[in-house]
Amino acid sequence: MHTLDQLKQYEKEFIEKGYFVLDLNNMEYVKEASDLLQKHLQKITNNSEITLYNYHAFFEDNDKHYEMQFQMLQFFREQQFAQNIIQSNIDVYQFLLGPDLEIQTEPYLRITRPHKPKDNIGYHRDTFYGTGPGEISSVIPFINLSEKSTLSVVPKSHIIPDRFFKLNQVVNTEVPKDSKRHKMGFLYAPKVMDPEIRNDVIPIPLKRGQALVFMLSIIHGSEENNTDYPRWSTDIRVRNSLTSLNEAMKAGYYKPLKDSATTQTFERLSQ
Ligand SMILES: O=C(O)CCC(=O)C(=O)O
Ligand SMILES: [Fe+2]
């Protein structure tokens, strides 16, 4: 468990910079998820030589890679890996968001292969796409991420209004709405930021056992993995369930994680 001083430090950074690097309570969950991901990969490819680190050598072809990513994503979601990791750090989320929490039902599993810009979704803020006030994201890597393979953020950009950013709304013809890639977290109608944003981003290296927790209004993302091994990571949202959600949010996007004592009482009272 984190100490009260640690939690206060995280909160301070979160408010001031819009993000912080969380040392996860139970590193075992992340290690176990990485091991089981690799095992599953070997099982479905019927190839014991494939590891999380050399995956890209076997999946150079884009179509084959996206198909494999989709299969790995199904497994990842079934096993509830991301939900278990968040659950074991509930002290942090309750400290930041309050005692009534919901968690994203279908988290993402990102695999950005070395030197494949299209495996990345680029720089953005999720509030461009209708995020509500009580939602935050956590990126949790399954292998260590250096400056060259990790996500970057623009510190303190979480409080800058949209009108200060130049955007270009485009349609990504490679990612049709409701396609597999769309379901894997690629954007079908991205709001592309001005390339100048590259001057302001800083990379946030992460060790396995850490998470990058950030406000969804911070500018964040990645453009290219410049290392020799893929980035395997999940990103999952947690939200205060008493705050409003965007009307366009599809039903079932979140599921209950934890209810406060009073919420539990009122639920029982109304049964
Ligand atoms: O991991 C990524 O590439 C993207 C994560 C992200 O954009 C998010 O969590 O909102
Ligand atoms: Fe995002």
PDB file of C-alpha atoms and ligand atoms in Angstrom:
ATOM      1  CA  MET A   1       0.000   0.000   0.000  1.00  0.00           C
ATOM      2  CA  HIS A   2       1.118   3.559  -0.673  1.00  0.00           C
ATOM      3  CA  THR A   3       1.786   5.848   2.277  1.00  0.00           C
ATOM      4  CA  LEU A   4      -0.308   8.939   2.798  1.00  0.00           C
ATOM      5  CA  ASP A   5       2.728  11.082   1.900  1.00  0.00           C
ATOM      6  CA  GLN A   6       3.136   9.192  -1.397  1.00  0.00           C
ATOM      7  CA  LEU A   7      -0.531   9.610  -2.237  1.00  0.00           C
ATOM      8  CA  LYS A   8      -0.361  13.339  -1.508  1.00  0.00           C
ATOM      9  CA  GLN A   9       2.734  13.659  -3.673  1.00  0.00           C
ATOM     10  CA  TYR A  10       0.984  11.890  -6.571  1.00  0.00           C
ATOM     11  CA  GLU A  11      -2.031  14.147  -6.186  1.00  0.00           C
ATOM     12  CA  LYS A  12       0.139  17.274  -6.147  1.00  0.00           C
ATOM     13  CA  GLU A  13       1.896  16.287  -9.382  1.00  0.00           C
ATOM     14  CA  PHE A  14      -1.422  15.250 -10.937  1.00  0.00           C
ATOM     15  CA  ILE A  15      -2.947  18.663 -10.266  1.00  0.00           C
ATOM     16  CA  GLU A  16       0.129  20.681 -11.257  1.00  0.00           C
ATOM     17  CA  LYS A  17       1.407  18.750 -14.279  1.00  0.00           C
ATOM     18  CA  GLY A  18      -1.609  16.644 -15.318  1.00  0.00           C
ATOM     19  CA  TYR A  19       0.196  13.316 -14.875  1.00  0.00           C
ATOM     20  CA  PHE A  20       2.406  11.295 -12.559  1.00  0.00           C
ATOM     21  CA  VAL A  21       4.328   8.017 -12.606  1.00  0.00           C
ATOM     22  CA  LEU A  22       2.762   5.541 -10.217  1.00  0.00           C
ATOM     23  CA  ASP A  23       4.777   2.779  -8.552  1.00  0.00           C
ATOM     24  CA  LEU A  24       2.268  -0.060  -8.581  1.00  0.00           C
ATOM     25  CA  ASN A  25       1.456  -1.784  -5.293  1.00  0.00           C
ATOM     26  CA  ASN A  26       1.675  -5.291  -6.545  1.00  0.00           C
ATOM     27  CA  MET A  27       4.258  -5.805  -9.253  1.00  0.00           C
ATOM     28  CA  GLU A  28       3.358  -9.505  -9.393  1.00  0.00           C
ATOM     29  CA  TYR A  29       0.138  -8.851 -11.323  1.00  0.00           C
ATOM     30  CA  VAL A  30       2.038  -7.100 -14.111  1.00  0.00           C
ATOM     31  CA  LYS A  31       4.710  -9.758 -14.282  1.00  0.00           C
ATOM     32  CA  GLU A  32       2.092 -12.496 -14.376  1.00  0.00           C
ATOM     33  CA  ALA A  33       0.145 -10.726 -17.127  1.00  0.00           C
ATOM     34  CA  SER A  34       3.342 -10.360 -19.217  1.00  0.00           C
ATOM     35  CA  ASP A  35       4.189 -14.040 -18.767  1.00  0.00           C
ATOM     36  CA  LEU A  36       0.689 -15.167 -19.677  1.00  0.00           C
ATOM     37  CA  LEU A  37       0.568 -12.857 -22.705  1.00  0.00           C
ATOM     38  CA  GLN A  38       3.787 -14.408 -23.970  1.00  0.00           C
ATOM     39  CA  LYS A  39       2.556 -17.930 -23.296  1.00  0.00           C
ATOM     40  CA  HIS A  40      -0.690 -17.249 -25.147  1.00  0.00           C
ATOM     41  CA  LEU A  41       1.217 -15.735 -28.064  1.00  0.00           C
ATOM     42  CA  GLN A  42       3.330 -18.891 -28.326  1.00  0.00           C
ATOM     43  CA  LYS A  43       0.275 -21.079 -28.057  1.00  0.00           C
ATOM     44  CA  ILE A  44      -1.802 -19.443 -30.777  1.00  0.00           C
ATOM     45  CA  THR A  45       1.151 -19.116 -33.155  1.00  0.00           C
ATOM     46  CA  ASN A  46       2.310 -22.626 -32.300  1.00  0.00           C
ATOM     47  CA  ASN A  47       5.825 -21.197 -32.051  1.00  0.00           C
ATOM     48  CA  SER A  48       7.804 -21.293 -28.809  1.00  0.00           C
ATOM     49  CA  GLU A  49      10.479 -18.960 -30.222  1.00  0.00           C
ATOM     50  CA  ILE A  50       8.235 -15.892 -30.180  1.00  0.00           C
ATOM     51  CA  THR A  51       8.586 -13.538 -27.212  1.00  0.00           C
ATOM     52  CA  LEU A  52       7.142 -10.118 -26.420  1.00  0.00           C
ATOM     53  CA  TYR A  53      10.559  -8.702 -27.398  1.00  0.00           C
ATOM     54  CA  ASN A  54      11.071 -10.327 -30.798  1.00  0.00           C
ATOM     55  CA  TYR A  55       7.381 -10.393 -31.841  1.00  0.00           C
ATOM     56  CA  HIS A  56       7.908  -7.861 -34.666  1.00  0.00           C
ATOM     57  CA  ALA A  57      10.366 -10.134 -36.479  1.00  0.00           C
ATOM     58  CA  PHE A  58       7.518 -12.628 -36.942  1.00  0.00           C
ATOM     59  CA  PHE A  59       4.799 -10.047 -37.631  1.00  0.00           C
ATOM     60  CA  GLU A  60       6.330  -7.650 -40.103  1.00  0.00           C
ATOM     61  CA  ASP A  61       3.218  -7.803 -42.291  1.00  0.00           C
ATOM     62  CA  ASN A  62       0.646  -5.214 -41.178  1.00  0.00           C
ATOM     63  CA  ASP A  63      -2.497  -7.263 -41.801  1.00  0.00           C
ATOM     64  CA  LYS A  64      -1.094 -10.298 -39.997  1.00  0.00           C
ATOM     65  CA  HIS A  65       0.051  -8.123 -37.124  1.00  0.00           C
ATOM     66  CA  TYR A  66      -3.298  -6.363 -36.640  1.00  0.00           C
ATOM     67  CA  GLU A  67      -5.068  -9.735 -36.780  1.00  0.00           C
ATOM     68  CA  MET A  68      -2.734 -11.108 -34.102  1.00  0.00           C
ATOM     69  CA  GLN A  69      -3.110  -7.963 -31.988  1.00  0.00           C
ATOM     70  CA  PHE A  70      -6.879  -8.429 -32.134  1.00  0.00           C
ATOM     71  CA  GLN A  71      -6.605 -12.046 -30.976  1.00  0.00           C
ATOM     72  CA  MET A  72      -4.245 -11.067 -28.140  1.00  0.00           C
ATOM     73  CA  LEU A  73      -6.650  -8.299 -27.161  1.00  0.00           C
ATOM     74  CA  GLN A  74      -9.535 -10.795 -26.805  1.00  0.00           C
ATOM     75  CA  PHE A  75      -7.404 -12.920 -24.485  1.00  0.00           C
ATOM     76  CA  PHE A  76      -6.202  -9.873 -22.553  1.00  0.00           C
ATOM     77  CA  ARG A  77      -9.780  -8.727 -21.949  1.00  0.00           C
ATOM     78  CA  GLU A  78     -11.056 -12.186 -20.988  1.00  0.00           C
ATOM     79  CA  GLN A  79      -8.331 -12.565 -18.382  1.00  0.00           C
ATOM     80  CA  GLN A  80      -9.176  -9.176 -16.793  1.00  0.00           C
ATOM     81  CA  PHE A  81      -5.453  -8.409 -16.440  1.00  0.00           C
ATOM     82  CA  ALA A  82      -5.857  -4.626 -16.473  1.00  0.00           C
ATOM     83  CA  GLN A  83      -8.806  -4.666 -14.066  1.00  0.00           C
ATOM     84  CA  ASN A  84      -6.825  -6.774 -11.566  1.00  0.00           C
ATOM     85  CA  ILE A  85      -3.870  -4.393 -11.686  1.00  0.00           C
ATOM     86  CA  ILE A  86      -6.121  -1.385 -11.067  1.00  0.00           C
ATOM     87  CA  GLN A  87      -8.003  -3.207  -8.305  1.00  0.00           C
ATOM     88  CA  SER A  88      -4.740  -3.858  -6.474  1.00  0.00           C
ATOM     89  CA  ASN A  89      -4.028  -0.105  -6.550  1.00  0.00           C
ATOM     90  CA  ILE A  90      -7.483   1.009  -5.520  1.00  0.00           C
ATOM     91  CA  ASP A  91      -5.954   3.113  -2.711  1.00  0.00           C
ATOM     92  CA  VAL A  92      -4.529   5.485  -5.346  1.00  0.00           C
ATOM     93  CA  TYR A  93      -7.696   5.758  -7.419  1.00  0.00           C
ATOM     94  CA  GLN A  94      -9.897   6.331  -4.393  1.00  0.00           C
ATOM     95  CA  PHE A  95      -7.505   8.965  -3.101  1.00  0.00           C
ATOM     96  CA  LEU A  96      -7.584  10.828  -6.437  1.00  0.00           C
ATOM     97  CA  LEU A  97     -11.178  10.315  -7.536  1.00  0.00           C
ATOM     98  CA  GLY A  98     -13.239   9.461  -4.458  1.00  0.00           C
ATOM     99  CA  PRO A  99     -14.803   6.279  -3.097  1.00  0.00           C
ATOM    100  CA  ASP A 100     -17.366   5.682  -5.904  1.00  0.00           C
ATOM    101  CA  LEU A 101     -15.536   4.236  -8.890  1.00  0.00           C
ATOM    102  CA  GLU A 102     -16.157   2.609 -12.249  1.00  0.00           C
ATOM    103  CA  ILE A 103     -13.620   0.965 -14.552  1.00  0.00           C
ATOM    104  CA  GLN A 104     -13.439   0.653 -18.343  1.00  0.00           C
ATOM    105  CA  THR A 105     -14.993  -2.667 -19.357  1.00  0.00           C
ATOM    106  CA  GLU A 106     -12.842  -3.177 -22.431  1.00  0.00           C
ATOM    107  CA  PRO A 107      -9.305  -1.819 -21.955  1.00  0.00           C
ATOM    108  CA  TYR A 108      -6.868  -1.669 -24.876  1.00  0.00           C
ATOM    109  CA  LEU A 109      -3.745  -3.674 -25.543  1.00  0.00           C
ATOM    110  CA  ARG A 110      -1.246  -1.638 -27.557  1.00  0.00           C
ATOM    111  CA  ILE A 111       1.555  -3.227 -29.528  1.00  0.00           C
ATOM    112  CA  THR A 112       3.689  -0.638 -31.280  1.00  0.00           C
ATOM    113  CA  ARG A 113       6.289  -2.383 -33.390  1.00  0.00           C
ATOM    114  CA  PRO A 114       9.694  -0.740 -33.939  1.00  0.00           C
ATOM    115  CA  HIS A 115       9.700   1.873 -36.695  1.00  0.00           C
ATOM    116  CA  LYS A 116       6.036   1.448 -37.651  1.00  0.00           C
ATOM    117  CA  PRO A 117       4.461   4.890 -37.203  1.00  0.00           C
ATOM    118  CA  LYS A 118       1.015   3.544 -38.099  1.00  0.00           C
ATOM    119  CA  ASP A 119       0.977   1.370 -34.965  1.00  0.00           C
ATOM    120  CA  ASN A 120       0.751   4.633 -32.975  1.00  0.00           C
ATOM    121  CA  ILE A 121      -2.188   6.969 -32.616  1.00  0.00           C
ATOM    122  CA  GLY A 122      -0.193  10.210 -32.441  1.00  0.00           C
ATOM    123  CA  TYR A 123      -0.569  13.161 -30.081  1.00  0.00           C
ATOM    124  CA  HIS A 124      -4.039  14.023 -28.832  1.00  0.00           C
ATOM    125  CA  ARG A 125      -6.132  14.772 -25.778  1.00  0.00           C
ATOM    126  CA  ASP A 126      -9.060  12.466 -25.116  1.00  0.00           C
ATOM    127  CA  THR A 127     -11.261  15.422 -24.251  1.00  0.00           C
ATOM    128  CA  PHE A 128     -11.256  16.137 -28.041  1.00  0.00           C
ATOM    129  CA  TYR A 129     -13.439  13.046 -28.248  1.00  0.00           C
ATOM    130  CA  GLY A 130     -15.952  13.757 -25.507  1.00  0.00           C
ATOM    131  CA  THR A 131     -14.394  12.605 -22.242  1.00  0.00           C
ATOM    132  CA  GLY A 132     -16.262  13.590 -19.069  1.00  0.00           C
ATOM    133  CA  PRO A 133     -14.794  15.385 -16.029  1.00  0.00           C
ATOM    134  CA  GLY A 134     -14.370  12.389 -13.703  1.00  0.00           C
ATOM    135  CA  GLU A 135     -12.384  10.146 -16.060  1.00  0.00           C
ATOM    136  CA  ILE A 136      -8.634   9.423 -15.974  1.00  0.00           C
ATOM    137  CA  SER A 137      -6.364   7.012 -17.870  1.00  0.00           C
ATOM    138  CA  SER A 138      -3.484   4.774 -16.789  1.00  0.00           C
ATOM    139  CA  VAL A 139      -0.916   3.374 -19.220  1.00  0.00           C
ATOM    140  CA  ILE A 140       0.648   0.204 -17.834  1.00  0.00           C
ATOM    141  CA  PRO A 141       3.569  -1.357 -19.746  1.00  0.00           C
ATOM    142  CA  PHE A 142       4.369  -5.081 -19.867  1.00  0.00           C
ATOM    143  CA  ILE A 143       8.006  -4.448 -20.726  1.00  0.00           C
ATOM    144  CA  ASN A 144      10.322  -1.607 -19.691  1.00  0.00           C
ATOM    145  CA  LEU A 145       9.854   1.455 -21.884  1.00  0.00           C
ATOM    146  CA  SER A 146      12.764   3.791 -22.601  1.00  0.00           C
ATOM    147  CA  GLU A 147      12.489   7.371 -23.852  1.00  0.00           C
ATOM    148  CA  LYS A 148      12.410   5.984 -27.392  1.00  0.00           C
ATOM    149  CA  SER A 149       9.498   3.597 -27.024  1.00  0.00           C
ATOM    150  CA  THR A 150       7.283   5.178 -24.393  1.00  0.00           C
ATOM    151  CA  LEU A 151       4.454   7.701 -24.510  1.00  0.00           C
ATOM    152  CA  SER A 152       5.141  11.416 -24.317  1.00  0.00           C
ATOM    153  CA  VAL A 153       3.106  14.181 -22.719  1.00  0.00           C
ATOM    154  CA  VAL A 154       2.999  17.958 -22.764  1.00  0.00           C
ATOM    155  CA  PRO A 155       3.288  18.728 -19.040  1.00  0.00           C
ATOM    156  CA  LYS A 156       0.694  21.230 -17.773  1.00  0.00           C
ATOM    157  CA  SER A 157      -1.298  21.092 -21.022  1.00  0.00           C
ATOM    158  CA  HIS A 158      -4.256  19.614 -19.113  1.00  0.00           C
ATOM    159  CA  ILE A 159      -5.501  23.103 -18.244  1.00  0.00           C
ATOM    160  CA  ILE A 160      -5.075  24.709 -21.692  1.00  0.00           C
ATOM    161  CA  PRO A 161      -8.425  25.218 -23.492  1.00  0.00           C
ATOM    162  CA  ASP A 162      -8.933  23.559 -26.912  1.00  0.00           C
ATOM    163  CA  ARG A 163      -8.980  26.884 -28.765  1.00  0.00           C
ATOM    164  CA  PHE A 164      -5.210  27.266 -28.210  1.00  0.00           C
ATOM    165  CA  PHE A 165      -4.444  24.196 -30.325  1.00  0.00           C
ATOM    166  CA  LYS A 166      -4.436  24.007 -34.129  1.00  0.00           C
ATOM    167  CA  LEU A 167      -6.296  20.900 -35.276  1.00  0.00           C
ATOM    168  CA  ASN A 168      -7.018  19.188 -38.527  1.00  0.00           C
ATOM    169  CA  GLN A 169     -10.015  16.860 -38.489  1.00  0.00           C
ATOM    170  CA  VAL A 170      -9.373  14.041 -40.974  1.00  0.00           C
ATOM    171  CA  VAL A 171     -10.843  10.658 -41.823  1.00  0.00           C
ATOM    172  CA  ASN A 172      -8.500   7.718 -41.458  1.00  0.00           C
ATOM    173  CA  THR A 173      -9.460   5.538 -44.420  1.00  0.00           C
ATOM    174  CA  GLU A 174      -7.341   2.685 -43.028  1.00  0.00           C
ATOM    175  CA  VAL A 175      -9.508   2.516 -39.908  1.00  0.00           C
ATOM    176  CA  PRO A 176     -13.221   2.282 -40.858  1.00  0.00           C
ATOM    177  CA  LYS A 177     -15.725   2.832 -38.048  1.00  0.00           C
ATOM    178  CA  ASP A 178     -16.395  -0.406 -36.112  1.00  0.00           C
ATOM    179  CA  SER A 179     -13.489  -2.193 -37.858  1.00  0.00           C
ATOM    180  CA  LYS A 180     -11.090  -4.384 -35.879  1.00  0.00           C
ATOM    181  CA  ARG A 181      -8.533  -1.587 -35.702  1.00  0.00           C
ATOM    182  CA  HIS A 182     -11.183   0.794 -34.434  1.00  0.00           C
ATOM    183  CA  LYS A 183     -12.068  -1.736 -31.726  1.00  0.00           C
ATOM    184  CA  MET A 184      -8.367  -1.908 -30.821  1.00  0.00           C
ATOM    185  CA  GLY A 185      -8.260   1.817 -30.044  1.00  0.00           C
ATOM    186  CA  PHE A 186      -7.192   3.317 -33.383  1.00  0.00           C
ATOM    187  CA  LEU A 187      -9.054   6.480 -34.320  1.00  0.00           C
ATOM    188  CA  TYR A 188     -11.305   6.532 -37.395  1.00  0.00           C
ATOM    189  CA  ALA A 189     -11.741  10.311 -37.436  1.00  0.00           C
ATOM    190  CA  PRO A 190      -8.687  11.714 -35.641  1.00  0.00           C
ATOM    191  CA  LYS A 191      -8.217  15.371 -34.864  1.00  0.00           C
ATOM    192  CA  VAL A 192      -4.616  15.679 -35.957  1.00  0.00           C
ATOM    193  CA  MET A 193      -2.532  18.178 -33.995  1.00  0.00           C
ATOM    194  CA  ASP A 194      -0.150  20.667 -35.543  1.00  0.00           C
ATOM    195  CA  PRO A 195       3.321  18.998 -35.929  1.00  0.00           C
ATOM    196  CA  GLU A 196       4.777  21.853 -33.853  1.00  0.00           C
ATOM    197  CA  ILE A 197       3.441  20.060 -30.785  1.00  0.00           C
ATOM    198  CA  ARG A 198       6.549  17.842 -31.107  1.00  0.00           C
ATOM    199  CA  ASN A 199       8.598  20.706 -29.661  1.00  0.00           C
ATOM    200  CA  ASP A 200       6.630  20.575 -26.408  1.00  0.00           C
ATOM    201  CA  VAL A 201       6.299  16.882 -25.643  1.00  0.00           C
ATOM    202  CA  ILE A 202       8.544  15.027 -23.220  1.00  0.00           C
ATOM    203  CA  PRO A 203       8.884  11.216 -23.087  1.00  0.00           C
ATOM    204  CA  ILE A 204       7.979   9.450 -19.839  1.00  0.00           C
ATOM    205  CA  PRO A 205      10.118   6.307 -19.492  1.00  0.00           C
ATOM    206  CA  LEU A 206       8.363   3.571 -17.518  1.00  0.00           C
ATOM    207  CA  LYS A 207       9.627   0.416 -15.870  1.00  0.00           C
ATOM    208  CA  ARG A 208       7.482  -2.666 -15.746  1.00  0.00           C
ATOM    209  CA  GLY A 209       5.727  -2.230 -12.394  1.00  0.00           C
ATOM    210  CA  GLN A 210       4.998   1.445 -13.002  1.00  0.00           C
ATOM    211  CA  ALA A 211       2.048   3.203 -14.626  1.00  0.00           C
ATOM    212  CA  LEU A 212       1.628   6.593 -16.255  1.00  0.00           C
ATOM    213  CA  VAL A 213      -1.543   8.062 -14.773  1.00  0.00           C
ATOM    214  CA  PHE A 214      -2.880  11.151 -16.512  1.00  0.00           C
ATOM    215  CA  MET A 215      -5.768  13.559 -16.907  1.00  0.00           C
ATOM    216  CA  LEU A 216      -7.545  12.957 -20.211  1.00  0.00           C
ATOM    217  CA  SER A 217      -7.163  16.618 -21.124  1.00  0.00           C
ATOM    218  CA  ILE A 218      -3.353  16.397 -21.178  1.00  0.00           C
ATOM    219  CA  ILE A 219      -1.755  16.206 -24.633  1.00  0.00           C
ATOM    220  CA  HIS A 220      -0.245  12.721 -24.870  1.00  0.00           C
ATOM    221  CA  GLY A 221       0.596   9.948 -27.311  1.00  0.00           C
ATOM    222  CA  SER A 222       3.365   8.458 -29.407  1.00  0.00           C
ATOM    223  CA  GLU A 223       4.369   8.693 -33.062  1.00  0.00           C
ATOM    224  CA  GLU A 224       7.029   6.025 -33.529  1.00  0.00           C
ATOM    225  CA  ASN A 225       8.772   3.367 -31.491  1.00  0.00           C
ATOM    226  CA  ASN A 226      12.482   4.003 -32.061  1.00  0.00           C
ATOM    227  CA  THR A 227      13.826   1.002 -30.199  1.00  0.00           C
ATOM    228  CA  ASP A 228      14.404  -2.553 -31.384  1.00  0.00           C
ATOM    229  CA  TYR A 229      11.553  -4.145 -29.478  1.00  0.00           C
ATOM    230  CA  PRO A 230       7.788  -3.532 -29.441  1.00  0.00           C
ATOM    231  CA  ARG A 231       5.877  -1.579 -26.813  1.00  0.00           C
ATOM    232  CA  TRP A 232       3.316  -3.842 -25.158  1.00  0.00           C
ATOM    233  CA  SER A 233       1.088  -1.844 -22.856  1.00  0.00           C
ATOM    234  CA  THR A 234      -2.471  -1.439 -21.760  1.00  0.00           C
ATOM    235  CA  ASP A 235      -4.419   1.711 -21.119  1.00  0.00           C
ATOM    236  CA  ILE A 236      -7.482   1.667 -18.994  1.00  0.00           C
ATOM    237  CA  ARG A 237      -9.804   4.352 -17.675  1.00  0.00           C
ATOM    238  CA  VAL A 238     -11.168   4.739 -14.181  1.00  0.00           C
ATOM    239  CA  ARG A 239     -13.825   7.281 -13.301  1.00  0.00           C
ATOM    240  CA  ASN A 240     -15.829   8.648 -10.403  1.00  0.00           C
ATOM    241  CA  SER A 241     -19.231   7.073 -11.018  1.00  0.00           C
ATOM    242  CA  LEU A 242     -21.122  10.046  -9.577  1.00  0.00           C
ATOM    243  CA  THR A 243     -19.862  12.467 -12.242  1.00  0.00           C
ATOM    244  CA  SER A 244     -21.614  13.012 -15.576  1.00  0.00           C
ATOM    245  CA  LEU A 245     -20.709  11.064 -18.696  1.00  0.00           C
ATOM    246  CA  ASN A 246     -20.829  12.298 -22.246  1.00  0.00           C
ATOM    247  CA  GLU A 247     -24.240  11.463 -23.717  1.00  0.00           C
ATOM    248  CA  ALA A 248     -22.631   9.818 -26.730  1.00  0.00           C
ATOM    249  CA  MET A 249     -20.778   7.319 -24.514  1.00  0.00           C
ATOM    250  CA  LYS A 250     -21.995   3.838 -25.343  1.00  0.00           C
ATOM    251  CA  ALA A 251     -23.765   1.877 -22.599  1.00  0.00           C
ATOM    252  CA  GLY A 252     -21.487  -0.637 -20.898  1.00  0.00           C
ATOM    253  CA  TYR A 253     -18.287   1.319 -21.556  1.00  0.00           C
ATOM    254  CA  TYR A 254     -17.736   1.305 -17.782  1.00  0.00           C
ATOM    255  CA  LYS A 255     -18.572  -1.251 -15.113  1.00  0.00           C
ATOM    256  CA  PRO A 256     -18.693  -0.834 -11.299  1.00  0.00           C
ATOM    257  CA  LEU A 257     -15.366  -1.034  -9.458  1.00  0.00           C
ATOM    258  CA  LYS A 258     -16.154   0.171  -5.939  1.00  0.00           C
ATOM    259  CA  ASP A 259     -19.101   1.829  -4.154  1.00  0.00           C
ATOM    260  CA  SER A 260     -18.874   4.112  -1.131  1.00  0.00           C
ATOM    261  CA  ALA A 261     -20.648   3.124   2.098  1.00  0.00           C
ATOM    262  CA  THR A 262     -23.476   5.570   1.434  1.00  0.00           C
ATOM    263  CA  THR A 263     -23.933   4.477  -2.185  1.00  0.00           C
ATOM    264  CA  GLN A 264     -24.130   0.837  -1.056  1.00  0.00           C
ATOM    265  CA  THR A 265     -26.673   1.759   1.596  1.00  0.00           C
ATOM    266  CA  PHE A 266     -28.905   3.650  -0.802  1.00  0.00           C
ATOM    267  CA  GLU A 267     -28.745   0.852  -3.342  1.00  0.00           C
ATOM    268  CA  ARG A 268     -29.961  -1.615  -0.703  1.00  0.00           C
ATOM    269  CA  LEU A 269     -32.613   0.788   0.509  1.00  0.00           C
ATOM    270  CA  SER A 270     -34.113   1.119  -2.964  1.00  0.00           C
ATOM    271  CA  GLN A 271     -34.317  -2.611  -3.637  1.00  0.00           C
TER     272      GLN A 271
HETATM  273  O1  LIG B   1      -0.874   3.797 -25.359  1.00  0.00           O
HETATM  274  C1  LIG B   1      -1.189   4.485 -26.333  1.00  0.00           C
HETATM  275  O2  LIG B   1      -0.606   4.416 -27.399  1.00  0.00           O
HETATM  276  C2  LIG B   1      -2.339   5.458 -26.229  1.00  0.00           C
HETATM  277  C3  LIG B   1      -2.918   5.600 -24.872  1.00  0.00           C
HETATM  278  C4  LIG B   1      -3.930   6.707 -24.813  1.00  0.00           C
HETATM  279  O3  LIG B   1      -4.037   7.499 -25.703  1.00  0.00           O
HETATM  280  C5  LIG B   1      -4.824   6.854 -23.641  1.00  0.00           C
HETATM  281  O4  LIG B   1      -4.695   6.084 -22.669  1.00  0.00           O
HETATM  282  O5  LIG B   1      -5.674   7.734 -23.664  1.00  0.00           O
HETATM  283 FE    FE B   2      -5.478   8.997 -25.308  1.00  0.00          FE
END
